[in-house]
CSV table of N, CA and C and ligand atoms in Angstrom, one decimal:
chain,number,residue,atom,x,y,z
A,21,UNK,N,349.5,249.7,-29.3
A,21,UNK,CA,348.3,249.7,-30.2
A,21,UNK,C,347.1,250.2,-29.5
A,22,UNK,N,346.7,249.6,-28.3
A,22,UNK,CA,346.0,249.7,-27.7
A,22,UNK,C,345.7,251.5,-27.1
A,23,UNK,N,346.6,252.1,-26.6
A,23,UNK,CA,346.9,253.3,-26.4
A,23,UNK,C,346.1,254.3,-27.7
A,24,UNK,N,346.3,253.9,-28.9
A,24,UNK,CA,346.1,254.7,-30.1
A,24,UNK,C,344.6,255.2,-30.3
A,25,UNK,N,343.4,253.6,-29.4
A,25,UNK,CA,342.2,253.4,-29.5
A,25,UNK,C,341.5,254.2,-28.5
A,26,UNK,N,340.7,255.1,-28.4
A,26,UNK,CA,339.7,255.8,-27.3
A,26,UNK,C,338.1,255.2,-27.7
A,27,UNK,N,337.8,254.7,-26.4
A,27,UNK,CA,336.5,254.4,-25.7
A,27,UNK,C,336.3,255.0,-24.5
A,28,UNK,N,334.8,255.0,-24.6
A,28,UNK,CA,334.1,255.1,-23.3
A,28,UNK,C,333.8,254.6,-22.5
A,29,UNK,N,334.0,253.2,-23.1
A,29,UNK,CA,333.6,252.3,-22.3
A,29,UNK,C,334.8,251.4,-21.4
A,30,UNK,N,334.9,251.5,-20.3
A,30,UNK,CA,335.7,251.4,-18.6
A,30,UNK,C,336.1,249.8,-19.2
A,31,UNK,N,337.3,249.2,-18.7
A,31,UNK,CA,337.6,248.3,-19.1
A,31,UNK,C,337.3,247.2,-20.2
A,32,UNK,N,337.4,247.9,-21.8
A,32,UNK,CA,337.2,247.2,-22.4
A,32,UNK,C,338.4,246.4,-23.1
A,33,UNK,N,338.1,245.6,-23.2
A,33,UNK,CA,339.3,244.5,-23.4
A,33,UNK,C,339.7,244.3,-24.9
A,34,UNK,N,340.8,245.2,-25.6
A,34,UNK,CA,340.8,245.1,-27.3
A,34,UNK,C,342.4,244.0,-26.9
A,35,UNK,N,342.0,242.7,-27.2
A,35,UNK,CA,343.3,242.3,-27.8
A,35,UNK,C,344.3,242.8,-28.9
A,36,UNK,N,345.3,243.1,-28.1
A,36,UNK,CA,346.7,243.4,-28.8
A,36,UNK,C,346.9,242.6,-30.6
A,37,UNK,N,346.2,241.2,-30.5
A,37,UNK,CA,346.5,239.8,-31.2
A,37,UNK,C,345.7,240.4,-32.6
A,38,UNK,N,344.6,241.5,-32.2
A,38,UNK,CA,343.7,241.8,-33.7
A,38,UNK,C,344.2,242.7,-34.4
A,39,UNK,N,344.0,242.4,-35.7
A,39,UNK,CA,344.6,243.7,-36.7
A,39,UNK,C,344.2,245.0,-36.0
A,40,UNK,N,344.3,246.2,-36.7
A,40,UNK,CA,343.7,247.4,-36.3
A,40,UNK,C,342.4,247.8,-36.8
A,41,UNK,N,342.0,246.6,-37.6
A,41,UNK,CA,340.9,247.1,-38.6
A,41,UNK,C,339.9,246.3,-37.3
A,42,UNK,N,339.9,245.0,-36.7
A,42,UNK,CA,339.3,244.9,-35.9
A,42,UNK,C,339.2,245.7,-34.3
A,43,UNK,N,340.6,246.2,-33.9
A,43,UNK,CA,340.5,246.7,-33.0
A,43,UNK,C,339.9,248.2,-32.8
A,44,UNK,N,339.8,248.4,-33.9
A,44,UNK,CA,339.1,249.7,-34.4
A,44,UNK,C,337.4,248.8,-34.1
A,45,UNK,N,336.8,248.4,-34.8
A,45,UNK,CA,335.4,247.7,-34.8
A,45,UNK,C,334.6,247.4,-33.5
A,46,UNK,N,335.8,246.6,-32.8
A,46,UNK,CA,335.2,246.3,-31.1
A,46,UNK,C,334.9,247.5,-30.5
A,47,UNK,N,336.0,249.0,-30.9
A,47,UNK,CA,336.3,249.8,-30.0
A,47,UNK,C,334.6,250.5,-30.7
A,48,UNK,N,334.6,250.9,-31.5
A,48,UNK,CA,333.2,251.5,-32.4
A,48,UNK,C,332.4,250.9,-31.7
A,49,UNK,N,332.2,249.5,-32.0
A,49,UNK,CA,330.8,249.0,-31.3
A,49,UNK,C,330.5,249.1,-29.8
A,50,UNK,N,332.1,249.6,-28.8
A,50,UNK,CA,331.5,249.8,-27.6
A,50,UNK,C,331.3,251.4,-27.1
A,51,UNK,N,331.7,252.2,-28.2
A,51,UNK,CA,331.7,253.6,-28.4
A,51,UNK,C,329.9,254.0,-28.7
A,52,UNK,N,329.2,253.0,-29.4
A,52,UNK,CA,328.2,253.1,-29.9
A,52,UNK,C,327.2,252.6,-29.0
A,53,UNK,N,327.2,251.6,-28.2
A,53,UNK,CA,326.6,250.8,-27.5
A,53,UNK,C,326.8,250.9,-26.2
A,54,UNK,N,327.9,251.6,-25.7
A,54,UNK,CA,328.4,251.9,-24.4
A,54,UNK,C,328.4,250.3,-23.4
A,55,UNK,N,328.9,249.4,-24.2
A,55,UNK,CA,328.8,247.9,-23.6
A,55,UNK,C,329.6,247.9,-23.6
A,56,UNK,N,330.2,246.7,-23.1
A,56,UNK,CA,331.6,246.1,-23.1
A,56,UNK,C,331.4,244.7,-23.1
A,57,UNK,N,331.6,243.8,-24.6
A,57,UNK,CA,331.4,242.7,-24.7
A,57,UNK,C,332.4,241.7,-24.1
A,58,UNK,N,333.5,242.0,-24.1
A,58,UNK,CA,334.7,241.8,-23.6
A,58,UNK,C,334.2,241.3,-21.9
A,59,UNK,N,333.6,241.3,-21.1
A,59,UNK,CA,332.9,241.1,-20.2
A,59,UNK,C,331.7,239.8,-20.6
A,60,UNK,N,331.9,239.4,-21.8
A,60,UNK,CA,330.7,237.5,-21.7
A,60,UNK,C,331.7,237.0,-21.5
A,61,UNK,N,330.7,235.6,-21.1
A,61,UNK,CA,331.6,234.8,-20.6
A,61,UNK,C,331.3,233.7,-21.1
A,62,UNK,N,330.0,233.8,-22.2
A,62,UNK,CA,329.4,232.8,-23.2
A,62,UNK,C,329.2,231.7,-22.8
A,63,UNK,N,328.3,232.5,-21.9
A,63,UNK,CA,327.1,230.8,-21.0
A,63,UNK,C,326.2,230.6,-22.2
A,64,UNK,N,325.9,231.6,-23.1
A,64,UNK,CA,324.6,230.9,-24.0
A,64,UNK,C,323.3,231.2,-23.1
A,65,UNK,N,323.5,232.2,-22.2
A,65,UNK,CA,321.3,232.3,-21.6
A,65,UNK,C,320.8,233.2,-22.5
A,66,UNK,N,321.9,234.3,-23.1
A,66,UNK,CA,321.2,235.2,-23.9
A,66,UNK,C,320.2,234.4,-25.4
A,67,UNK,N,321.1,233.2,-25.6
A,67,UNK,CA,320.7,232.9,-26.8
A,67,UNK,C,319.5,231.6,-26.6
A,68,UNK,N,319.5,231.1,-25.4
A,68,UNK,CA,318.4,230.2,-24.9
A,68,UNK,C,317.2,230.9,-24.6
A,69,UNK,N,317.3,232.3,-24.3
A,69,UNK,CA,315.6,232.8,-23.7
A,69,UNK,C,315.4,234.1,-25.3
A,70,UNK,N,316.5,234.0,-26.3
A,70,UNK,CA,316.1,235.1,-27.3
A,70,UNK,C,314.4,234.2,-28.0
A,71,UNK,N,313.9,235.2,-28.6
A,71,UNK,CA,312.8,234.5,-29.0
A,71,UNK,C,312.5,234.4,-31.0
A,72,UNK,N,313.6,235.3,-30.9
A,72,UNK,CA,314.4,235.8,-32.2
A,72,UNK,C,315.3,234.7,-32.8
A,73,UNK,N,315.9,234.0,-32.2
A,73,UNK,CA,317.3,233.3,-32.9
A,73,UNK,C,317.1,232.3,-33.6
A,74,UNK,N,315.7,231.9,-34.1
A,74,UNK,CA,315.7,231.0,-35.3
A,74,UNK,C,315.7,231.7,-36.2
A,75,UNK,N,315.2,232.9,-36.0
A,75,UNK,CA,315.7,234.0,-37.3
A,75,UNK,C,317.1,234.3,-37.6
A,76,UNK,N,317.8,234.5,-37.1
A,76,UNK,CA,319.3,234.7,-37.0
A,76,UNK,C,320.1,233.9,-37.5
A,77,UNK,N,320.9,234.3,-38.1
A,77,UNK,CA,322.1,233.3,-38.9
A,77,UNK,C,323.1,233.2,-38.4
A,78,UNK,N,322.7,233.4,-36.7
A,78,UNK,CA,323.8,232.8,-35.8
A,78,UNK,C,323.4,233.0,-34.3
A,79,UNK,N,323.2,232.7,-33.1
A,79,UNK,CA,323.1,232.8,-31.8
A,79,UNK,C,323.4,234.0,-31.6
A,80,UNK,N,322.6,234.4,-30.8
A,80,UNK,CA,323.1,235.7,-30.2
A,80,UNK,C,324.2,235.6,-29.1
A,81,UNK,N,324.5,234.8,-28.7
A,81,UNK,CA,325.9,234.0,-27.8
A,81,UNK,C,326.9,233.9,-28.9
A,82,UNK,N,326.7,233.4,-29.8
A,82,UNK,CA,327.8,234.0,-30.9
A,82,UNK,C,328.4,235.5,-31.5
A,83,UNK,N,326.9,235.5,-32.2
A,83,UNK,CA,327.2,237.4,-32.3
A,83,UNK,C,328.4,238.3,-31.0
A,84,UNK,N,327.9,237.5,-29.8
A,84,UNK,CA,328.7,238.4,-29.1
A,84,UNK,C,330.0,237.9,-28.9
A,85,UNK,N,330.4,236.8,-29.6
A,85,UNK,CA,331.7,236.1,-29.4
A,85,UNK,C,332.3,236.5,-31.0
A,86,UNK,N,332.2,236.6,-31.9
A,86,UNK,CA,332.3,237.3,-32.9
A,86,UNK,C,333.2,239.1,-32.4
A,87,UNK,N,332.1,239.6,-32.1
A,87,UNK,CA,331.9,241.0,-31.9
A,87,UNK,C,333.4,241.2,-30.9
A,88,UNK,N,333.3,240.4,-29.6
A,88,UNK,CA,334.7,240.4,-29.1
A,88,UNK,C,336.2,239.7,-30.0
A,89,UNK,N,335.6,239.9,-31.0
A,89,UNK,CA,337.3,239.7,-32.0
A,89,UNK,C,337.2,240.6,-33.4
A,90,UNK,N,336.0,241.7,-32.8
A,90,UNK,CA,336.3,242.7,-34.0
A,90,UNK,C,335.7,242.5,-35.2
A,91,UNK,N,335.1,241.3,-35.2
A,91,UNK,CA,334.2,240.3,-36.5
A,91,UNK,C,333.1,240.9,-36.6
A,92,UNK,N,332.6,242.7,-36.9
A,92,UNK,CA,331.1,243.0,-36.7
A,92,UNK,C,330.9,242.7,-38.3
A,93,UNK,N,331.7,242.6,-39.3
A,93,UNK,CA,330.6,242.1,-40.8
A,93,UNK,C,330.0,240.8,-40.6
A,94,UNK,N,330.6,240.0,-39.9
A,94,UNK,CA,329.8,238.9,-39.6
A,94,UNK,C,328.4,238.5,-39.1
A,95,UNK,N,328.6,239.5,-38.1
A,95,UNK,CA,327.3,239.7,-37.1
A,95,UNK,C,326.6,240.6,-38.0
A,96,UNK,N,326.9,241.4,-39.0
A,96,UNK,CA,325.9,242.0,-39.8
A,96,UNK,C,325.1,240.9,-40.7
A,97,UNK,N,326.1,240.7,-41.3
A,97,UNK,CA,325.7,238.8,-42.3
A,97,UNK,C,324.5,238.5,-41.6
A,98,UNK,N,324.9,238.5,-40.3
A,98,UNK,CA,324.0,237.0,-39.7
A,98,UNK,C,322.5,238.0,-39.4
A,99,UNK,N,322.3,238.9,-39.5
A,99,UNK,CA,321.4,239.9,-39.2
A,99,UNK,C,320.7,239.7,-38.2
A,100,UNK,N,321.4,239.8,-37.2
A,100,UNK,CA,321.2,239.8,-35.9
A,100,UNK,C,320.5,241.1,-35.4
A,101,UNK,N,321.0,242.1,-36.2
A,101,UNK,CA,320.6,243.4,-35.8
A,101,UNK,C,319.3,243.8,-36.3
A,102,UNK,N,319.3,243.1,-37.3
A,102,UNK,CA,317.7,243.2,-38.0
A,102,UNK,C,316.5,242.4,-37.2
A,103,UNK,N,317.2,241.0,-36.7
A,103,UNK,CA,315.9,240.3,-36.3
A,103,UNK,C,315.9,240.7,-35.1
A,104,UNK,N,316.7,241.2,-34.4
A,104,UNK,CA,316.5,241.6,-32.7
A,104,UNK,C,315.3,242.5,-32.3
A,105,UNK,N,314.3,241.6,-31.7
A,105,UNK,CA,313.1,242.7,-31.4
A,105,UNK,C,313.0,243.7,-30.3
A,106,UNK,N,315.0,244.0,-29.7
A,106,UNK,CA,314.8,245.1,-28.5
A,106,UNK,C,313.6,244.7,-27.4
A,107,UNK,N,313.7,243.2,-27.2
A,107,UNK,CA,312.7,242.7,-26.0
A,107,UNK,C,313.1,242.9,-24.8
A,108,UNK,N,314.5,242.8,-24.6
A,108,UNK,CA,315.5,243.2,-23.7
A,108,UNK,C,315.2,241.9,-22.3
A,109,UNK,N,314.7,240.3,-23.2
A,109,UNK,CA,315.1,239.4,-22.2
A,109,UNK,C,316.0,238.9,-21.9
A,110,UNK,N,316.8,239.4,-23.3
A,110,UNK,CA,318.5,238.6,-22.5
A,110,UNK,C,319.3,239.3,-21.7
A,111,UNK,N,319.1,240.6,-21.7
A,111,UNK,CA,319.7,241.7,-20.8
A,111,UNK,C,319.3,241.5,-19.5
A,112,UNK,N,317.9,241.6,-19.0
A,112,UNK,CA,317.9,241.1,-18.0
A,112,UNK,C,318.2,239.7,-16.9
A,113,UNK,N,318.5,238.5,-18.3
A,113,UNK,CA,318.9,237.3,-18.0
A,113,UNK,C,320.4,237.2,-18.2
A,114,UNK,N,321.4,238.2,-18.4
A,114,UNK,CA,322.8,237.8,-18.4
A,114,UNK,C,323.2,238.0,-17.3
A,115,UNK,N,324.0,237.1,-16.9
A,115,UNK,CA,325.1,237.1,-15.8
A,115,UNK,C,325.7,238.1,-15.2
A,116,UNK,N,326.0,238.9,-16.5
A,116,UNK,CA,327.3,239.7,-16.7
A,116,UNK,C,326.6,241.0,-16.8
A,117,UNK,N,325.4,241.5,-16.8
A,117,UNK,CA,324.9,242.3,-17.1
A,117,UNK,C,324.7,243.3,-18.0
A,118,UNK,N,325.6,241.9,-19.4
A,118,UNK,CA,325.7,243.5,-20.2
A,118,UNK,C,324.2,243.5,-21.2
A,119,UNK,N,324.1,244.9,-21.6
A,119,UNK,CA,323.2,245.1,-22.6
A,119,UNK,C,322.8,244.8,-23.9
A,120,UNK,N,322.6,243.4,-24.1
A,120,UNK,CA,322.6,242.8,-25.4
A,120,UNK,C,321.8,243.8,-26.4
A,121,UNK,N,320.6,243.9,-26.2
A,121,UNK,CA,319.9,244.9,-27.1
A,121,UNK,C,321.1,246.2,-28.0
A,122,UNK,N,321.7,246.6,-26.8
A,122,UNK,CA,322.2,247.8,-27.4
A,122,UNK,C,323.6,247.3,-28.4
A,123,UNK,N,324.0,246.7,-28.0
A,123,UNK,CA,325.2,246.1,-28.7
A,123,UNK,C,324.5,245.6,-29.8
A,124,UNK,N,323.4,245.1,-30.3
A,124,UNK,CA,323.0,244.7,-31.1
A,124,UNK,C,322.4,245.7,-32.3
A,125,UNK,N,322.1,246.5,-31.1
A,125,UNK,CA,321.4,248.1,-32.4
A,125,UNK,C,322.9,248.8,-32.6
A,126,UNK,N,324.0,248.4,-32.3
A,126,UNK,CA,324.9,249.3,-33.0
A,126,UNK,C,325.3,248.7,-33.8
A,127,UNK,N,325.5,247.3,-34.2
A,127,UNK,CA,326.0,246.9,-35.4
A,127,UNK,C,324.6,247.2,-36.6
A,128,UNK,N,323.4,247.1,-35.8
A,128,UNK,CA,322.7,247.5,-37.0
A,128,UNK,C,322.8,249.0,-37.6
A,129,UNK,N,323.0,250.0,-36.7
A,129,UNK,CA,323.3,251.2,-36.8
A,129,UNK,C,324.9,250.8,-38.1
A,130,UNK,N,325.9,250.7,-37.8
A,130,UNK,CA,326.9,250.1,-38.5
A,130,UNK,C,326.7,249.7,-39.6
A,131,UNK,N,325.8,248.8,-39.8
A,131,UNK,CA,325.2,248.5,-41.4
A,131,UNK,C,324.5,249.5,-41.9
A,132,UNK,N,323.8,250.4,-41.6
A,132,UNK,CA,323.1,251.5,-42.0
A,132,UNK,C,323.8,252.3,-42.0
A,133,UNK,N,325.1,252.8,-41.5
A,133,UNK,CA,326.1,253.8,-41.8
A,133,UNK,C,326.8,253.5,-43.4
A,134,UNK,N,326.5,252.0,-43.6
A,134,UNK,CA,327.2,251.6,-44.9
A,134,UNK,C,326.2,252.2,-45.7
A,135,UNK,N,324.9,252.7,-45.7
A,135,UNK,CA,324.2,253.1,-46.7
A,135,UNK,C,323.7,252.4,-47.5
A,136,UNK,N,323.3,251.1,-46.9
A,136,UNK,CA,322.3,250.1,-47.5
A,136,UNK,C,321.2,249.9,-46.7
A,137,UNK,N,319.8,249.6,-47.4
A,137,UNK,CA,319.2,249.6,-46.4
A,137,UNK,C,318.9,248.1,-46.2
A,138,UNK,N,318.2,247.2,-45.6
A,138,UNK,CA,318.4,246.4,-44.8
A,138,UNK,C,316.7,245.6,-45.3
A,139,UNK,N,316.5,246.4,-45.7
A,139,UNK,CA,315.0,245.8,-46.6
A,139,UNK,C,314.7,246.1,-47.9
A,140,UNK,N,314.3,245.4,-48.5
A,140,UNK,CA,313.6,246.2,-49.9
A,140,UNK,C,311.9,246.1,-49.7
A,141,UNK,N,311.7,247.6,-49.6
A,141,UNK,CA,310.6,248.1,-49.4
A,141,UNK,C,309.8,247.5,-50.6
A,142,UNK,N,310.0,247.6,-51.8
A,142,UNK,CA,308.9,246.7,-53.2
A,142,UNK,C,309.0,245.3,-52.9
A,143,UNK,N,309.9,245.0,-52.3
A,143,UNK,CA,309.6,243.1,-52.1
A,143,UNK,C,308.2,242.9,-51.2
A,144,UNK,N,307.7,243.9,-50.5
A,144,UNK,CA,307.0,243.4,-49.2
A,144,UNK,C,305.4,243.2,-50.0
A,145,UNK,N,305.0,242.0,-50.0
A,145,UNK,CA,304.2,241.9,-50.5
A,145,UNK,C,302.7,242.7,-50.1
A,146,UNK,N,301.9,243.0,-51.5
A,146,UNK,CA,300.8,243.9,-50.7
A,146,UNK,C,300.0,243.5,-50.1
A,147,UNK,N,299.7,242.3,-49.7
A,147,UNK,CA,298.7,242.0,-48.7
A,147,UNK,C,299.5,242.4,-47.4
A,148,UNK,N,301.1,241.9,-47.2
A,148,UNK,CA,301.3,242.4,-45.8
A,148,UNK,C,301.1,244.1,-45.2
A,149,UNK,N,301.4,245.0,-46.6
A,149,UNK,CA,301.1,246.2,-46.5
A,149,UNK,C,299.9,246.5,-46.0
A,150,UNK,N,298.8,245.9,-46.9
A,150,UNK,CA,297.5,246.2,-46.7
A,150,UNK,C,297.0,245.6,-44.8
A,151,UNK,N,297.6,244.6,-44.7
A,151,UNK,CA,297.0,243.9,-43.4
A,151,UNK,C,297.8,244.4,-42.2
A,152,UNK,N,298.6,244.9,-42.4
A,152,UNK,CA,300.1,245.4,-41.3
A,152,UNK,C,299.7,246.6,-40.3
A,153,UNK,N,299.6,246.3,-39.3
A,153,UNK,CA,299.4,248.1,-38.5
A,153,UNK,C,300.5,249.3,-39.4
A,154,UNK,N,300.1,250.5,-39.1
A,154,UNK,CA,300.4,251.3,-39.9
A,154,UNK,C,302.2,251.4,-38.8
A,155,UNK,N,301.9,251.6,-38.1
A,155,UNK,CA,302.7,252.0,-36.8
A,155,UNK,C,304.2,250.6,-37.1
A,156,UNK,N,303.4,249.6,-37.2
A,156,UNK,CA,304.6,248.3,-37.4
A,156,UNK,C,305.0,248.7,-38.7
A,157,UNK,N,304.6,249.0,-39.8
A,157,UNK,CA,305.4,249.4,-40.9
A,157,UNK,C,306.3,250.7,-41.0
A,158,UNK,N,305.9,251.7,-40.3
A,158,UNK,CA,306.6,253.1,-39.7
A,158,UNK,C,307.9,252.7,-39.7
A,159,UNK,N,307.7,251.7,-38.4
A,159,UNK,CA,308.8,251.2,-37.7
A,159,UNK,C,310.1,250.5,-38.1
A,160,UNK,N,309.5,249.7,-38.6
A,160,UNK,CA,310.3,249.0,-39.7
A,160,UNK,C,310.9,249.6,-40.6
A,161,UNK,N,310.1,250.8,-41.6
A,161,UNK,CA,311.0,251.2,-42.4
A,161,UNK,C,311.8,252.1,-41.7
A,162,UNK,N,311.7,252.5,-40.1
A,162,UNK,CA,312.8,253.8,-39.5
A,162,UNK,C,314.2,252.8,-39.5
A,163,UNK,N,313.5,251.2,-38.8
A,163,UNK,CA,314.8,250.7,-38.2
A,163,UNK,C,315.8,250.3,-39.3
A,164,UNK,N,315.2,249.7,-40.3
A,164,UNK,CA,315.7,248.8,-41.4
A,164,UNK,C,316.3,249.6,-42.7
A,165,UNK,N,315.9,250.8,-43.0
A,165,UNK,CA,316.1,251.7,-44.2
A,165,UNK,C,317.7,253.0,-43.6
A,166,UNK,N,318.4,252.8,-44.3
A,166,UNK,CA,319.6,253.7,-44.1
A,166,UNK,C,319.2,255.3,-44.6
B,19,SF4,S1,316.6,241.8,-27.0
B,19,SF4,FE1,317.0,241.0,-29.1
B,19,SF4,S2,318.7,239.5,-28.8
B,19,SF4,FE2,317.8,240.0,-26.7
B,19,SF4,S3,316.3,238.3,-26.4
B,19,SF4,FE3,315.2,240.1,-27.3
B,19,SF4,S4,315.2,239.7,-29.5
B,19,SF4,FE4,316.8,238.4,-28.6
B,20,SF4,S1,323.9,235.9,-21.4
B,20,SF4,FE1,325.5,237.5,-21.2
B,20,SF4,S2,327.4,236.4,-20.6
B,20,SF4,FE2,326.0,234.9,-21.3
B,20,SF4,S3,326.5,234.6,-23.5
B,20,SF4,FE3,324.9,236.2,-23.5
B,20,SF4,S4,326.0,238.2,-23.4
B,20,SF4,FE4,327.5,236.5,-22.8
């Protein structure tokens, strides 16, 4: 099974144990992210210094325990990829050195390949429009809109 899947990324670890539909997902998200999650070891420092994770509908120590069993609708659910503000303090605080940020912009990338977008632009109310740097709303609608 394993043989069938091509990555780029050097020792990634797809359990034999996952359907194909997840072994397929791990292999995408390290194809996209050039990480290899398969490498935590789920100390939880990523999710102790995020500054993000009360937003999150799940730890970012999870997300990435998720993600190593091919579970990326989940980690979309939890919109992990939305709230991640690419601060890149857990990257520099992992152990293991891997690149949380990026692993985290591929599942968001992933949700936006589904062709939904990730905000509704009429919900935002107009005072935040009116009061919002021009450049933070740019931004937002590049990251969040499919
Ligand atoms: S890069 Fe994202 S996940 Fe990592 S600490 Fe910053 S907000 Fe949290
Ligand atoms: S800090 Fe690194 S090794 Fe620790 S849980 Fe987060 S991603 Fe895994």
């Amino acid at each position: 099974m394993e043989g069938e899947l091509t990555t780029t990324v050097r020792s990634l670890h797809i359990p034999g144990s996952l359907s194909q539909e997840r072994q397929k997902a791990l292999a995408r998200i390290a194809e996209l992210s050039g990480e290899n999650v398969s490498e935590c070891m789920q100390c939880g420092t990523c999710s102790a210094v995020c500054p993000m994770v009360e937003s999150m509908g799940m730890t970012t120590r999870q997300g990435i325990h998720y993600l190593q069993f091919g579970l990326v609708e989940r980690v979309i659910d939890a919109r992990i990829g939305e709230f991640c503000a690419s601060c890149h303090t857990c990257q520099v605080r992992c152990p293991r050195g891997i690149e949380v940020p990026k692993v985290f912009e591929a599942v968001r990338l992933l949700a936006l390949r589904q062709n939904e977008d990730l905000i509704t632009i009429g919900a935002i109310p107009k005072e935040t429009i009116a009061g919002a740097p021009q450049i933070a709303m740019v931004s937002t609608f590049r990251k969040l809109t499919a």
